Short mmCIF file of C-alpha atoms and ligand atoms in Angstrom, two decimals:
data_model
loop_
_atom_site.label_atom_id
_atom_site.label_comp_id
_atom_site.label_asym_id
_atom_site.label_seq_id
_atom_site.Cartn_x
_atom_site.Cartn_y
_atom_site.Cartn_z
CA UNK A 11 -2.00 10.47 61.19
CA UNK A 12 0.21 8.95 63.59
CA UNK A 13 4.04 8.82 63.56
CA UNK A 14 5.08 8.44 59.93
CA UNK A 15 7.22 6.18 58.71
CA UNK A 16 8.58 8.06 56.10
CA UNK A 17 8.42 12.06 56.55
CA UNK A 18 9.73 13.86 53.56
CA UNK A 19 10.67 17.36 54.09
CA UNK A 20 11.44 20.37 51.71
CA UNK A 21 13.66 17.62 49.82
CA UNK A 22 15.10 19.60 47.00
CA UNK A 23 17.50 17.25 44.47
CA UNK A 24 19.93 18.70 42.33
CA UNK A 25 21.48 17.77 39.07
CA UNK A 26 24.91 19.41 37.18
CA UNK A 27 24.83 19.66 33.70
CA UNK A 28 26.05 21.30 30.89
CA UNK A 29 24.25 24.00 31.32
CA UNK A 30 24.02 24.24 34.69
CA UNK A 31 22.40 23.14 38.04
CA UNK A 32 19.03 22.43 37.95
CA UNK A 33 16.58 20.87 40.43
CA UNK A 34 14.70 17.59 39.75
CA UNK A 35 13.12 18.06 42.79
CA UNK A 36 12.60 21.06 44.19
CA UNK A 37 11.04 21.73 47.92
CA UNK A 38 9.11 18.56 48.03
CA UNK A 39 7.62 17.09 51.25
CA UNK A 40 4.81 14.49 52.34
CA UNK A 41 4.16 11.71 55.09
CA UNK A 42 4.04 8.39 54.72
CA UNK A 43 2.12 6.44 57.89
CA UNK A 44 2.44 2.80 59.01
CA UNK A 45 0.59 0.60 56.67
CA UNK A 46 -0.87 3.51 54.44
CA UNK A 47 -0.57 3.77 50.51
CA UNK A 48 0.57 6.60 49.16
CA UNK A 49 0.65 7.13 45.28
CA UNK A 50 3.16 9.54 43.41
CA UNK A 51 1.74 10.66 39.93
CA UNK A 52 3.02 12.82 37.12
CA UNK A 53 3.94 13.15 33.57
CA UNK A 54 7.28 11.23 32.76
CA UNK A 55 10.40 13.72 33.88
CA UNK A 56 8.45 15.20 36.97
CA UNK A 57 10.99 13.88 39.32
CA UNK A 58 9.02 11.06 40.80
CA UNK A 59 12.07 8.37 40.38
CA UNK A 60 14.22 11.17 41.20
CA UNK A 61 12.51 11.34 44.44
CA UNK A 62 12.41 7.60 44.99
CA UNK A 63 16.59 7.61 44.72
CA UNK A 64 16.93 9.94 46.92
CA UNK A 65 14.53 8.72 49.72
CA UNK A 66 16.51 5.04 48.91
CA UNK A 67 20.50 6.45 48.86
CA UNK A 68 20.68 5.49 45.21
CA UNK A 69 20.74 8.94 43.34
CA UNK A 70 24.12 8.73 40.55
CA UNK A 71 26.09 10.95 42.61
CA UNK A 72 27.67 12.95 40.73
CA UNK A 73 25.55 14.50 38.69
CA UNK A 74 22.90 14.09 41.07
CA UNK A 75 22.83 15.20 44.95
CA UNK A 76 20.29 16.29 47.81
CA UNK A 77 20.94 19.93 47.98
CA UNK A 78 18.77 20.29 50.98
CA UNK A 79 15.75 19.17 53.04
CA UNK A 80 15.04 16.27 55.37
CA UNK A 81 13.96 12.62 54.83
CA UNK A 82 13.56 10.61 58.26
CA UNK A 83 12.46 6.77 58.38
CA UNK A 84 10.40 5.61 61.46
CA UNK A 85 12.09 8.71 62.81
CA UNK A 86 15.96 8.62 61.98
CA UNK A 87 17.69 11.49 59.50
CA UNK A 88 18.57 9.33 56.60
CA UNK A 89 20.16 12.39 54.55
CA UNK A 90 23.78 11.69 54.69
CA UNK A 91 24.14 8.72 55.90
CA UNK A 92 27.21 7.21 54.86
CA UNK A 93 26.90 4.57 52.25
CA UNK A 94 27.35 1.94 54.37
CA UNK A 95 24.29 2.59 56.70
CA UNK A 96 22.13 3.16 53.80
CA UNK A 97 22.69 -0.10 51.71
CA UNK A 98 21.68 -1.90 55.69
CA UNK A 99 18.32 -0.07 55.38
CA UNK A 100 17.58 -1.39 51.90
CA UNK A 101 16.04 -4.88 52.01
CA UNK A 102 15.32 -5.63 55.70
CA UNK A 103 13.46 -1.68 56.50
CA UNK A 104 12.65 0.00 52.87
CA UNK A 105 12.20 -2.98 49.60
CA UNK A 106 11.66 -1.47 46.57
CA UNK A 107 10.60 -2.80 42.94
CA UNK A 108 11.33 -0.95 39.48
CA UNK A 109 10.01 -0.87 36.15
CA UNK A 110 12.77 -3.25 34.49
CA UNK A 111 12.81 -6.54 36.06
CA UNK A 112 15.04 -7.63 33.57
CA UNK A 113 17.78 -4.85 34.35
CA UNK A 114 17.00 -5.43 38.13
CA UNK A 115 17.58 -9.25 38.29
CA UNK A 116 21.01 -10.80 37.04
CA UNK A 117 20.81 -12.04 34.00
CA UNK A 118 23.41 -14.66 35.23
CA UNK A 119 22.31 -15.96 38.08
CA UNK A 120 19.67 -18.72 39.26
CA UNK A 121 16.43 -16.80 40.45
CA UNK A 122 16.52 -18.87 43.55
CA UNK A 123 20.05 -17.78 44.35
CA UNK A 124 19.71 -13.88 44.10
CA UNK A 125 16.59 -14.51 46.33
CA UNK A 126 18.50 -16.31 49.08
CA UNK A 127 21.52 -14.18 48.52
CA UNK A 128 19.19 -10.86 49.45
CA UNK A 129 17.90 -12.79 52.93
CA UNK A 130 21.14 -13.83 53.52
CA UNK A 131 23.03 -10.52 53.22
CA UNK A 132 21.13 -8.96 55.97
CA UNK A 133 20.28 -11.90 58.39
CA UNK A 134 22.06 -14.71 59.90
CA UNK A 135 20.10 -17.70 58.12
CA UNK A 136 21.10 -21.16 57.01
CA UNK A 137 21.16 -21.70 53.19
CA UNK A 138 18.58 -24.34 53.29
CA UNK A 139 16.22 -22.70 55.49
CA UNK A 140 16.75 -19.28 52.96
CA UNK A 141 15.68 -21.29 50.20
CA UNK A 142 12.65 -22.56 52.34
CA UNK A 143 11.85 -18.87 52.43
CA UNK A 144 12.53 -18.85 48.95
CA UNK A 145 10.06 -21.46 48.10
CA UNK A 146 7.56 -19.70 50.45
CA UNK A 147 8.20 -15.89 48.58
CA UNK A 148 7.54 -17.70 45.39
CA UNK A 149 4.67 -19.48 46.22
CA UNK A 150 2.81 -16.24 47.97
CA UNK A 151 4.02 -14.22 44.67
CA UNK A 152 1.78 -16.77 42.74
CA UNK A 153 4.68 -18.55 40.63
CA UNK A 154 3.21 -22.43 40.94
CA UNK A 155 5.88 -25.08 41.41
CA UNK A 156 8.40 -22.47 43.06
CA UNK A 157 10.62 -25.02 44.28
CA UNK A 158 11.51 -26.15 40.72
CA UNK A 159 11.58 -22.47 39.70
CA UNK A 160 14.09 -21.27 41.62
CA UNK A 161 16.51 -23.14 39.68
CA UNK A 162 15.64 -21.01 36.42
CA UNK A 163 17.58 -18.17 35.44
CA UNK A 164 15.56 -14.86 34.59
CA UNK A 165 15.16 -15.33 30.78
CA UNK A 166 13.43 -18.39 31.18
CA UNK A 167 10.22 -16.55 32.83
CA UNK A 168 8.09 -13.96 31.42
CA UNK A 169 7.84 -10.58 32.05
CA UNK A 170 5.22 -10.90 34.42
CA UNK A 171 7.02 -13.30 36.23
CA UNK A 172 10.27 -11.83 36.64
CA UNK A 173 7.96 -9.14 37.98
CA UNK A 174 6.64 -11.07 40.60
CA UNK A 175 10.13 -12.12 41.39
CA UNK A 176 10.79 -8.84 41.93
CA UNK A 177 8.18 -8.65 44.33
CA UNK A 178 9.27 -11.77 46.27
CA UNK A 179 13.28 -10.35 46.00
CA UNK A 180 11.39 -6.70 47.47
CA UNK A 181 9.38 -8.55 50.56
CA UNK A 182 12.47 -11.06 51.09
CA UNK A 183 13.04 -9.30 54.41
CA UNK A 184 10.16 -8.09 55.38
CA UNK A 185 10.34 -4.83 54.94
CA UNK A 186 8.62 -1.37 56.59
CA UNK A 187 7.79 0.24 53.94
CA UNK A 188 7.98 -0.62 50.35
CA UNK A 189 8.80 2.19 47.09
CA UNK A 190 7.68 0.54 44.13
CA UNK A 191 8.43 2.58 41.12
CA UNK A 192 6.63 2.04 37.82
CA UNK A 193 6.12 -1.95 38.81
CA UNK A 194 3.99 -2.81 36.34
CA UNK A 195 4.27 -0.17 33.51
CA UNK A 196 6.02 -2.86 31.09
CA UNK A 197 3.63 -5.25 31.25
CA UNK A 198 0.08 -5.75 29.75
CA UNK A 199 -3.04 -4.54 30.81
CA UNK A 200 -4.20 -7.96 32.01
CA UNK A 201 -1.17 -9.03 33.53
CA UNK A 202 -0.66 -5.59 35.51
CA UNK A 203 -4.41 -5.73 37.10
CA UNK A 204 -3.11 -8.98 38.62
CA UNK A 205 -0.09 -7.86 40.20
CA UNK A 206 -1.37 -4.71 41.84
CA UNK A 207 -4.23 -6.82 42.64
CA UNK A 208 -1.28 -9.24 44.22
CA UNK A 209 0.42 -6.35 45.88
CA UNK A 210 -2.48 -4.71 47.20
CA UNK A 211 -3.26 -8.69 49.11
CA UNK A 212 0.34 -8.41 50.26
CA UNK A 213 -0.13 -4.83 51.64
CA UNK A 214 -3.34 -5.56 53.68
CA UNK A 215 -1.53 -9.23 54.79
CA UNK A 216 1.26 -7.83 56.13
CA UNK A 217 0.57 -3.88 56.95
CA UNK A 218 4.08 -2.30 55.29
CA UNK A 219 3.76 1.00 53.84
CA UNK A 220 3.68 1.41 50.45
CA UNK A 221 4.45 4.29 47.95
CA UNK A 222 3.61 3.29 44.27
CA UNK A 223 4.47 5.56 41.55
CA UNK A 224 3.02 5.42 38.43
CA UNK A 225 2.04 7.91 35.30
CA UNK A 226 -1.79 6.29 35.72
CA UNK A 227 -4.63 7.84 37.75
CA UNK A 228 -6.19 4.28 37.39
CA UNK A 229 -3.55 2.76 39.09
CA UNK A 230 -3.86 5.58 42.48
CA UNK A 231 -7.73 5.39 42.43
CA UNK A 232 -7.61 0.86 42.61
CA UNK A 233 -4.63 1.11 45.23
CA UNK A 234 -3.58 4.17 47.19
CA UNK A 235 -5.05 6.26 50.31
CA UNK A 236 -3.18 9.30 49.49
CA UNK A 237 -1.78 10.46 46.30
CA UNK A 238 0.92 13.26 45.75
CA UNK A 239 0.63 15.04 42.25
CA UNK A 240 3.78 15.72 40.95
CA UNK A 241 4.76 18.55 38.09
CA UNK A 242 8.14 19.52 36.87
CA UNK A 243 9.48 18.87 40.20
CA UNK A 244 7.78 20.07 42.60
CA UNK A 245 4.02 19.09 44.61
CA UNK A 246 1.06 20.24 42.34
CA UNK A 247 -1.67 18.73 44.98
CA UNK A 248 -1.80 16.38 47.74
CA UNK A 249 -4.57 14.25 49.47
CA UNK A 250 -6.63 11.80 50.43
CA UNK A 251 -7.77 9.65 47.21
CA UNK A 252 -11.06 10.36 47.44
CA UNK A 253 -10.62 13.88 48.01
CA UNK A 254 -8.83 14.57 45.43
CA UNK A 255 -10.55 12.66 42.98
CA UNK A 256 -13.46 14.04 44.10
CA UNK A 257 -12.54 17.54 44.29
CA UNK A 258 -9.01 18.12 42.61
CA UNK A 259 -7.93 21.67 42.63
CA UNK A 260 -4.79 22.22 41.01
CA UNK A 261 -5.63 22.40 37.06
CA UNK A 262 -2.99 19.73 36.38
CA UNK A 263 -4.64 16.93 38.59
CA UNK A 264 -7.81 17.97 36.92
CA UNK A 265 -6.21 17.17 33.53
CA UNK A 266 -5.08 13.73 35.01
CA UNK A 267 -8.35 13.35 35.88
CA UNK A 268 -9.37 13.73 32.51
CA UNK A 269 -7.62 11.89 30.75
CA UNK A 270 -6.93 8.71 32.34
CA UNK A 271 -10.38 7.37 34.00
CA UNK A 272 -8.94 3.70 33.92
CA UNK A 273 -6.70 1.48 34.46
CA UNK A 274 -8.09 -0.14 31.15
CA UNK A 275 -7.59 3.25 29.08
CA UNK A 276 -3.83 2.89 29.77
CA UNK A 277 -3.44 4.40 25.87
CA UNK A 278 -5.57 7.67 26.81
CA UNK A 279 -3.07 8.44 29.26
CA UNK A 280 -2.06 12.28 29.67
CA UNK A 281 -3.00 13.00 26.14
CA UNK A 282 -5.41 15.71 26.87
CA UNK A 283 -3.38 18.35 28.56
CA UNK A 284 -2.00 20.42 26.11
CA UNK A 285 1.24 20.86 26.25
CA UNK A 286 5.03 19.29 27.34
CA UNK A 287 6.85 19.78 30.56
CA UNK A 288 8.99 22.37 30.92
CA UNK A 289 12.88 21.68 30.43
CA UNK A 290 13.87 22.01 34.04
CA UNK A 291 17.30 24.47 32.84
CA UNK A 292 14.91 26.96 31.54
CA UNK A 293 12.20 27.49 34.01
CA UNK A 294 10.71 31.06 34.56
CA UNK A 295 9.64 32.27 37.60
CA UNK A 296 6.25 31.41 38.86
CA UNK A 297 4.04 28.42 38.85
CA UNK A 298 5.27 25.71 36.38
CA UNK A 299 2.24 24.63 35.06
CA UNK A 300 1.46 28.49 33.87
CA UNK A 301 2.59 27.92 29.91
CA UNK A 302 -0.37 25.25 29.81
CA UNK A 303 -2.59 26.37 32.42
CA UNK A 304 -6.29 27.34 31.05
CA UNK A 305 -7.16 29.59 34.65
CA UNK A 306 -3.81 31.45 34.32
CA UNK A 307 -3.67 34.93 35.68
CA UNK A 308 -1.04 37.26 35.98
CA UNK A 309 -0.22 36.58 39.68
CA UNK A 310 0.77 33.03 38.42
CA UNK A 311 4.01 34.38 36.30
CA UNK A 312 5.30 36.77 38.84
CA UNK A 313 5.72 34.74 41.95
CA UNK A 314 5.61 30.98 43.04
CA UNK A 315 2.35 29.82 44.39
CA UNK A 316 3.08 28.32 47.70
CA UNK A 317 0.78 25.36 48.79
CA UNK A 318 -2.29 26.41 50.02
CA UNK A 319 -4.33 23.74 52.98
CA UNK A 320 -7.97 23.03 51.92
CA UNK A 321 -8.69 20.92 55.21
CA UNK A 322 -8.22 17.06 55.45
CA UNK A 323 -4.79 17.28 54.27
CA UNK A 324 -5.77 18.45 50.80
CA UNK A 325 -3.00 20.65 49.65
CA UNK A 326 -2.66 22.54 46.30
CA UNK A 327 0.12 25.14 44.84
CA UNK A 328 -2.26 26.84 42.62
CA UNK A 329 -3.12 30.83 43.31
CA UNK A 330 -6.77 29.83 41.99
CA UNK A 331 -7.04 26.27 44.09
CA UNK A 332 -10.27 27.71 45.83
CA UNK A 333 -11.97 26.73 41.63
CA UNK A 334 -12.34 23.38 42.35
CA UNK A 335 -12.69 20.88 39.12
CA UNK A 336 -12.15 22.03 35.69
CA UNK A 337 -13.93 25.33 36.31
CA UNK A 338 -12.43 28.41 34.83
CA UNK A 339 -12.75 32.11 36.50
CA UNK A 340 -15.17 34.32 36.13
N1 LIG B 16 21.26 11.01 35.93
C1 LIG B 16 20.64 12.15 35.58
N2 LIG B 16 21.34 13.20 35.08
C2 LIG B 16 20.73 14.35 34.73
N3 LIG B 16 19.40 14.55 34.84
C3 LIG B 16 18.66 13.55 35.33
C4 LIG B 16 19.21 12.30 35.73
N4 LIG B 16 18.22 11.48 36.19
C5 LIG B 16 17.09 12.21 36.08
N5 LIG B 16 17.35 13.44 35.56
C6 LIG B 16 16.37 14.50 35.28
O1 LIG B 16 15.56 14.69 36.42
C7 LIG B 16 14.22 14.98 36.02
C8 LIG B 16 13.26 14.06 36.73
O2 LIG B 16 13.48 12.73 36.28
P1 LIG B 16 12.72 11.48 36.90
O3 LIG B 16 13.46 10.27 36.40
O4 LIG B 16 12.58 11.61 38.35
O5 LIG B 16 11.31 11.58 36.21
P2 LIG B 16 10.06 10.61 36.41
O6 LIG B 16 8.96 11.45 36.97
O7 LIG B 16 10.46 9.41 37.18
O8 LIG B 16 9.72 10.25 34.90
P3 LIG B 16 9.27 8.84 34.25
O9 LIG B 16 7.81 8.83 34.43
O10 LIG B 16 9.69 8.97 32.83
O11 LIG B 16 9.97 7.73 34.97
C9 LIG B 16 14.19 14.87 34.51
O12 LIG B 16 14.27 16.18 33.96
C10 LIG B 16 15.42 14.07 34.18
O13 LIG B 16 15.91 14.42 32.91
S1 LIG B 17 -1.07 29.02 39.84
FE1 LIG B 17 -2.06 29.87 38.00
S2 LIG B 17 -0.92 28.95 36.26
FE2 LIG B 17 -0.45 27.75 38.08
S3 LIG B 17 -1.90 26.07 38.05
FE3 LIG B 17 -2.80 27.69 39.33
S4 LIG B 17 -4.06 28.91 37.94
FE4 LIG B 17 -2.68 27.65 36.67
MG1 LIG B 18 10.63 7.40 36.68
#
């Protein structure tokens, strides 16, 4: 790989509670390259949003805060940047999309507006000729008679397309690299094949980075090149796509595997690991996944399995990685 874009490194985010401080994300790192899609998957609570906010500046501080570790974009230290220098990076270097459209646009504003008003807070740009670019977002995001459109507030469109104006609001300013978290989770089956199918187009058109993060192994195998398996916080496995679906190592990504072929078998999703998360303020020692792991061994309780290189990039923090698929031991 060439020089990232986005280099994540031992990022470890922390969150005070009642009962304590616990980490979301604990000791987390990957690379993103120019142009490349990388896919974050795991169960719901496995600190893939968690790691999103922090990588974006936008982590509810307090409770939440990056205890330690290292995220750099095309090069620069972003951890602890003041405010102010990380609000100028979102929009015209890092867009980003999230599940809830309709918490994400303004319920009280003209669509059209809150596009312009994006371009227009980071670049010097004429109202009329924003709204040109408007008209021209609109029109790529497959909304047909944009120009009327952006006159409509965000209840008068569907869910699907307040997504895609979520998209056009996300590529507004051409950004780097994209972080698109749960885009199309909320929306049917049909309408979400078209917009990752629309994203993916918009990727290859215009080279940005992406990292997509999703709950559905469907979703990684139609869009990404690499794909980071996330559990309870911290890197199960990591790899190419086709490595990894080919050969996954860590039991959890074979569970994945298992139980979510599809895009179209949305429903079957992570029902066949037995099994919840952990609650992060009562982890024991050791590998995470050990209460629901089927190749568990002592050595997994007593110490945590550090990630082990499998060549190509495949990583896995499993003490039994070297079983690949859903093999057991001897
Ligand atoms: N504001 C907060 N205060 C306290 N804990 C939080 C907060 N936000 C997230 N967490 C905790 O951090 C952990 C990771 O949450 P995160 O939102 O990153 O999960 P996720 O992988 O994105 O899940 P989902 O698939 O449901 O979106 C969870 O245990 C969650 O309860
Ligand atoms: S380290 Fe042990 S418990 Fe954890 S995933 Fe690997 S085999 Fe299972
Ligand atoms: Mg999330």
């Amino acid at each position: 790989m060439g020089e990232p874009i986005l280099s994540v490194r031992g990022l470890t985010t922390t969150f005070r509670t009642e009962t304590g401080v616990f980490a979301a994300v604990d000791d987390v790192s990957f690379d993103v390259a120019p142009g490349e899609v990388l896919g974050i998957v795991g169960e719901s609570g496995s600190g893939k949003s968690v790691t999103a906010l922090s990588i974006l500046g936008l982590l509810p501080d307090p409770p939440g805060r990056i205890a330690s570790g290292s995220i750099r974009f095309d090069g620069r230290e972003i951890v602890g940047l003041p405010k102010k220098a990380l609000r100028s990076l979102r929009g015209p270097s890092i867009g980003m999309i999230f599940q809830e459209p309709m918490t994400s646009l303004n319920p009280v504003f003209r669509i059209g507006d809150q596009i312009t008003e994006t371009i227009r807070a980071h670049e010097s740009i004429s109202k009329a000729d924003a709204r040109k670019r408007a008209i021209g977002l609109l029109d790529r995001v497959g909304i047909a008679m944009a120009g009327q459109r952006l006159d409509d507030y965000p209840h008068q469109l569907s869910g699907g397309m307040r997504q895609r104006v979520m998209i056009a609001i996300a590529l507004a300013c051409s950004p780097r690299l994209l972080l698109a978290d749960e885009p199309t989770t909320a929306l049917d089956v049909t309408i979400q094949a078209q917009l990752l199918d629309l994203l993916r187009d918009i990727q290859r058109d215009t080279g940005m980075a992406v990292v997509i993060i999703t709950h559905n192994m469907g979703v990684i195998a139609e869009f990404a090149d690499r794909v980071l398996v996330m559990y309870a916080g911290r890197v199960a496995e990591q790899g190419t796509v086709d490595a990894v679906f080919s050969t996954p190592r860590h039991p959890y990504t074979v569970g994945l595997l298992g139980s979510t072929p599809s895009l179209e078998r949305e429903e079957a999703r992570l029902t066949t690991i037995p099994g919840v998360l952990p609650q992060l303020s009562q982890i024991l020692p050791g590998c995470r996944f050990a209460p629901r792991c089927g190749r568990r061994t002592d050595a997994c309780t007593a110490a945590k399995p550090p990630l082990v290189e499998f060549g190509g990039g495949q990583r896995v923090a499993c003490f039994h990685g070297d079983v690949a698929g859903p093999g057991s031991l001897p």
